Short mmCIF file of C-alpha atoms in Angstrom, two decimals:
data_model
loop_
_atom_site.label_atom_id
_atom_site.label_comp_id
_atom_site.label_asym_id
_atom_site.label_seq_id
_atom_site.Cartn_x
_atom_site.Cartn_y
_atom_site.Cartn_z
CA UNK A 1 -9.53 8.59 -6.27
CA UNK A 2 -7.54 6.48 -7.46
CA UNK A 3 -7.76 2.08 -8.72
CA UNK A 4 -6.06 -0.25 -10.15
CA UNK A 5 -7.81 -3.32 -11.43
CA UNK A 6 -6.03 -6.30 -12.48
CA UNK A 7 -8.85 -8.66 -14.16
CA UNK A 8 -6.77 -12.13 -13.95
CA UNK A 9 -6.51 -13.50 -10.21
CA UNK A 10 -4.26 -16.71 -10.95
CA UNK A 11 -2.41 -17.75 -14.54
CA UNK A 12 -1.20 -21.08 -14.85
CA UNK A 13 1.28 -21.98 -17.69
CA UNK A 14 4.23 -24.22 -18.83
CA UNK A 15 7.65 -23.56 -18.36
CA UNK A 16 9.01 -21.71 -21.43
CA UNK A 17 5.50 -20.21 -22.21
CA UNK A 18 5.09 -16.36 -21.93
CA UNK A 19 2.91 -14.98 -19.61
CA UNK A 20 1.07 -11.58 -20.32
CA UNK A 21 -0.17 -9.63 -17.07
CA UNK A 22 -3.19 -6.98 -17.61
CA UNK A 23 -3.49 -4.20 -15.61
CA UNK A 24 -5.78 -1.34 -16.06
CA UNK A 25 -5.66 2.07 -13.37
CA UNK A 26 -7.89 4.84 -12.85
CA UNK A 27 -6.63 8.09 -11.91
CA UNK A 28 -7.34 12.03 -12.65
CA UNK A 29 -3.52 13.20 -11.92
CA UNK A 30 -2.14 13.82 -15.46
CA UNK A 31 1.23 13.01 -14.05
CA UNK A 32 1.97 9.78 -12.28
CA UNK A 33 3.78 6.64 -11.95
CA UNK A 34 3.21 2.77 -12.84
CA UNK A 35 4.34 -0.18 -11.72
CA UNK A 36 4.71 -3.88 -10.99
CA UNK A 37 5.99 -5.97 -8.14
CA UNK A 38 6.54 -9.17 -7.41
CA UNK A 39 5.77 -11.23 -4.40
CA UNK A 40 7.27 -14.95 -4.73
CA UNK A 41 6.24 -17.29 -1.84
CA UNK A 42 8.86 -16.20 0.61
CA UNK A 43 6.48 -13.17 0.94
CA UNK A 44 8.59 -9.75 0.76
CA UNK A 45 7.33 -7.28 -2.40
CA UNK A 46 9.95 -7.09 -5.09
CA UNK A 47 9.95 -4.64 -7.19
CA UNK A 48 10.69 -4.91 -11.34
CA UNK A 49 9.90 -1.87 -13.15
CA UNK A 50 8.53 1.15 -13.50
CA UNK A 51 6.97 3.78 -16.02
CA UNK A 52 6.07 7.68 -15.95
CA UNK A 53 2.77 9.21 -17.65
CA UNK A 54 4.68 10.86 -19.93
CA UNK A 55 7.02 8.19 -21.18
CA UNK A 56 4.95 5.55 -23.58
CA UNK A 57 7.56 3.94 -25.27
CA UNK A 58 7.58 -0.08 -24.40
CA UNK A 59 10.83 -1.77 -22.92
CA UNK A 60 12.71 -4.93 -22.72
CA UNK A 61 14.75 -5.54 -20.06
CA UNK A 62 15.87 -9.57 -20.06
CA UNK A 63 12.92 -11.71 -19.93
CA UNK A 64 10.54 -8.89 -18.83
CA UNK A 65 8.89 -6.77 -21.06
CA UNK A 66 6.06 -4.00 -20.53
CA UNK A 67 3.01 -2.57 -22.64
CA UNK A 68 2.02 0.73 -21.53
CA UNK A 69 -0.98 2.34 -22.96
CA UNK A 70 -2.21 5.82 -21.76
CA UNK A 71 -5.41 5.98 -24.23
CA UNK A 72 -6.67 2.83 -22.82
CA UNK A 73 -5.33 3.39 -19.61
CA UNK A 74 -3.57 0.08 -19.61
CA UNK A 75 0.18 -0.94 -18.05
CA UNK A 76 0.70 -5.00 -19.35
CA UNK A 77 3.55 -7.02 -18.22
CA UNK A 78 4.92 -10.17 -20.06
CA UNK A 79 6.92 -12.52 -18.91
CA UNK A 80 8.86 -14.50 -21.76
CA UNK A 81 9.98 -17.72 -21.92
CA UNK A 82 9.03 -17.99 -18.54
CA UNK A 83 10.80 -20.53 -15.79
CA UNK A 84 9.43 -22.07 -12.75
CA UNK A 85 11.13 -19.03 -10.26
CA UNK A 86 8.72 -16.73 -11.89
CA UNK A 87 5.56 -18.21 -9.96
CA UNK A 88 4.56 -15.83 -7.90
CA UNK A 89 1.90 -13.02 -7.29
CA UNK A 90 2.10 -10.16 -9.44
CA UNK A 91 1.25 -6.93 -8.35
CA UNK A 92 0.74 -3.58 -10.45
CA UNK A 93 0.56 -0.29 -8.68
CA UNK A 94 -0.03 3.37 -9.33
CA UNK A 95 1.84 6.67 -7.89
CA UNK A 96 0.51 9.73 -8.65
CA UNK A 97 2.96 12.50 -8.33
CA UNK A 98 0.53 14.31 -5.99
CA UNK A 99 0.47 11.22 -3.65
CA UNK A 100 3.94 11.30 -2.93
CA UNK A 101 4.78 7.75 -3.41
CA UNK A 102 2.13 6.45 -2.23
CA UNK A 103 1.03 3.13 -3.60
CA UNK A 104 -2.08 2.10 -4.77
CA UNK A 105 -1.96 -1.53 -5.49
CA UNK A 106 -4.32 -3.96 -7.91
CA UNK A 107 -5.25 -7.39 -6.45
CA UNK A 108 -2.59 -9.16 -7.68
CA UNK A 109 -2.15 -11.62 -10.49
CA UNK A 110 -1.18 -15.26 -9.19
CA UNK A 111 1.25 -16.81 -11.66
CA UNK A 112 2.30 -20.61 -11.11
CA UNK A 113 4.73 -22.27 -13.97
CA UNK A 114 4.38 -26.00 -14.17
CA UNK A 115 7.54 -27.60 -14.95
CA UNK B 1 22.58 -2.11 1.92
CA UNK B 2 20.54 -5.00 4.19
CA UNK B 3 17.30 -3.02 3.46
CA UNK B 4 14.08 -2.61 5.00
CA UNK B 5 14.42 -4.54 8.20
CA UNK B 6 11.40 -5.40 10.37
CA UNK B 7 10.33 -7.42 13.37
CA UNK B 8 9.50 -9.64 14.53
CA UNK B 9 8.92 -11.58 11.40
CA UNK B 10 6.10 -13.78 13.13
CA UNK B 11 3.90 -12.64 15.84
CA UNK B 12 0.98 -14.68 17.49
CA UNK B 13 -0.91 -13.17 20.35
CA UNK B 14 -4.03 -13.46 22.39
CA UNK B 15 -7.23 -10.75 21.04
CA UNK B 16 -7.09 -7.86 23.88
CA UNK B 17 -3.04 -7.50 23.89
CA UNK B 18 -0.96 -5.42 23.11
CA UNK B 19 1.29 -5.86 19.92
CA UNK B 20 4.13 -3.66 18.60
CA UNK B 21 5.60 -4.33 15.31
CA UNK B 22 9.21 -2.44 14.40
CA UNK B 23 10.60 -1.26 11.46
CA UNK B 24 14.26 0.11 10.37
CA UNK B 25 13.75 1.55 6.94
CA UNK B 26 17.15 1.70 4.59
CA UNK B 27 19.22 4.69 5.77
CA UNK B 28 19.33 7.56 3.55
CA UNK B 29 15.34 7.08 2.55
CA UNK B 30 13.23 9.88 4.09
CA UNK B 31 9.85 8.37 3.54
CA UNK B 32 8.18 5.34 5.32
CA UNK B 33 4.91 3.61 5.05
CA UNK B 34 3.29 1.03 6.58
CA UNK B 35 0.92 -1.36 4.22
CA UNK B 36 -1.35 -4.20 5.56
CA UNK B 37 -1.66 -7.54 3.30
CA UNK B 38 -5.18 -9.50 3.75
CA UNK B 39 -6.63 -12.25 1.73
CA UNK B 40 -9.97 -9.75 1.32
CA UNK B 41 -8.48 -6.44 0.83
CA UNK B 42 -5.02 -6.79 -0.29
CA UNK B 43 -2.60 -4.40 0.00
CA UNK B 44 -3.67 -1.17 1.95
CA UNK B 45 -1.68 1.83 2.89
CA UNK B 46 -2.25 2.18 6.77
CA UNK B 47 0.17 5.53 7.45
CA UNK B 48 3.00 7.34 5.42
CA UNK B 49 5.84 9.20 6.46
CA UNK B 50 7.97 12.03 5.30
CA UNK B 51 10.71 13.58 7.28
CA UNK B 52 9.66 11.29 10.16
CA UNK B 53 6.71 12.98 10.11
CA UNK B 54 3.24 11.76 9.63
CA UNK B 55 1.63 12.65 6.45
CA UNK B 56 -1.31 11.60 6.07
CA UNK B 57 -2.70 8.52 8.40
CA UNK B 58 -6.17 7.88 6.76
CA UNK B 59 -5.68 4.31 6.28
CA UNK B 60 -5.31 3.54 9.70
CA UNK B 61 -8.39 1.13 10.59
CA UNK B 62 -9.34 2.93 14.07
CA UNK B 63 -8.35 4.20 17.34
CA UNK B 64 -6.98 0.77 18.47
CA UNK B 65 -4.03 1.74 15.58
CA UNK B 66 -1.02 4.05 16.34
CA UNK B 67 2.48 4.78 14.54
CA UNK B 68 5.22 6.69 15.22
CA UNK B 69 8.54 7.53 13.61
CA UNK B 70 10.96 8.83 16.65
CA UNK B 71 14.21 9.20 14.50
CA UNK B 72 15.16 8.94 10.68
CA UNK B 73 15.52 4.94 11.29
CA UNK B 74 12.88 3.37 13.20
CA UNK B 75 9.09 3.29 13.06
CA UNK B 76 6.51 1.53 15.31
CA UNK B 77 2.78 0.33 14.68
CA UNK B 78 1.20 -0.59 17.60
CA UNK B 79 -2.11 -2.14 17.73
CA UNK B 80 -3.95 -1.84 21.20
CA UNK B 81 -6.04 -3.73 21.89
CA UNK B 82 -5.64 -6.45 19.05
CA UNK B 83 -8.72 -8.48 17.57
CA UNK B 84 -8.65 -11.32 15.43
CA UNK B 85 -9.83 -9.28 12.61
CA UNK B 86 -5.90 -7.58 12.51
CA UNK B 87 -4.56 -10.70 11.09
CA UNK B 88 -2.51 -10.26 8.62
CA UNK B 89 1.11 -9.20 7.18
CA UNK B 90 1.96 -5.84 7.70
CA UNK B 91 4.83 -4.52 5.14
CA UNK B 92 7.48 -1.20 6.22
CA UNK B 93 8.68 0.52 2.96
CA UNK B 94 10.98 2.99 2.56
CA UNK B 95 11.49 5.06 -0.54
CA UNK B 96 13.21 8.81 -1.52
CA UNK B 97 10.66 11.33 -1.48
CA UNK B 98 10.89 11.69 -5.13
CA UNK B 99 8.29 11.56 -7.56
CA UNK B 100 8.51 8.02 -9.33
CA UNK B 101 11.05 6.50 -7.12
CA UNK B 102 10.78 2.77 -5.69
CA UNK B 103 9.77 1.76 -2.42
CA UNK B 104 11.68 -0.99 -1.08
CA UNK B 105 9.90 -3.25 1.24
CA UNK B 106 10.28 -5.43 4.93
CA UNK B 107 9.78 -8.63 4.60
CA UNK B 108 7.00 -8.13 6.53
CA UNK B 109 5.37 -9.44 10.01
CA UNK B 110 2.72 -12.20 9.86
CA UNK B 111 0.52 -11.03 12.69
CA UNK B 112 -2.07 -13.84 14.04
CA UNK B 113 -4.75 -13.16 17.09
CA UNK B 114 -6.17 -15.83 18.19
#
């Protein structure tokens, strides 16, 4: 079976702070997929990045960047220097390649930049 | 591309009716799934397609649940008869069936029995 656990339900921080999102999965398929989507208050599911199993090398891309960890199991998301259109719920998600895309969501993270 | 499309966005109706929410996944994508957002459970895959086919439908509450996928770009989930306890917004996403690609999702329908 397969979980995702993200620990933090709601971050709250000023504008230009960065924000670091934790998210930990459980899964026995040695080949799968990571990753995170956002959901701003309009509602739809956004999605920002993603990472295979076999790829561990951390990215930047813009203001987003991504700590991905297979010994601990761990896929983190920062947000730097982050802005008030970045408050939103966070969502991490695993694919195992035997699932054939289908999603298995954490809780979500709820992020909310003060001004 | 105007993307996952579905409808209505907003749907209030009385517990025992019948509700049918529609979906018109981004042409070109071959698989389709239907997620339910609730406060208590989050995000839960109801029923995925492939191929228009169903694949596997485990996450589909009960009985009272049904989806179908007639052509390559429409899906319905009906719920029959609806209870209170189906509140909630249900998300169509469509994605390649490739290992690792993106699903792109609806904006979803906020579904409300009163």
């Amino acid at each position: 079976a397969q979980k995702v656990t993200q620990a933090q339900t709601e971050i709250s921080v000023v504008e230009k702070e960065d924000v670091t999102l934790d998210c930990v999965y459980e899964t026995r398929d040695t080949t799968y997929y990571l990753f995170w989507y956002k959901q701003p208050p309009s509602g739809e599911l956004v999605f920002l990045i993603r990472r295979n199993s076999f790829d561990e090398q951390n990215e930047i891309s813009g203001r987003y960047s991504w700590n991905f960890q297979k010994s601990t199991s761990s896929f983190n998301f920062t947000i730097t220097a982050s802005q008030v259109v970045d408050s939103a719920v966070y969502f991490c998600a695993l694919d195992p390649e035997a699932a054939g895309n289908k999603l298995t969501f954490g809780g979500g993270t709820r992020v909310l930049v003060k001004p | 591309d105007a993307g996952v499309i579905q409808s209505p966005r907003h749907e209030v109706t009385e517990m025992g009716q019948e509700v049918t929410l529609r979906c018109k996944p981004i042409s070109g994508h071959n698989s389709l799934f239907w997620y339910r957002q609730t406060m208590m459970r989050g995000l839960e895959l109801l029923i995925y397609f492939n191929n228009n086919v169903p694949i596997d439908d485990s996450g589909m509450p009960e009985d009272r649940f049904s989806a179908k996928m007639p052509n390559a770009s429409f899906s319905t989930l009906k719920i029959q008869p609806s209870e209170p306890r189906d509140s909630a917004v249900y998300f169509c996403a469509s994605s390649m069936h490739s290992a690792g690609t993106e699903a792109f999702f609806g904006q979803g329908t906020r579904l409300t029995v009163v």
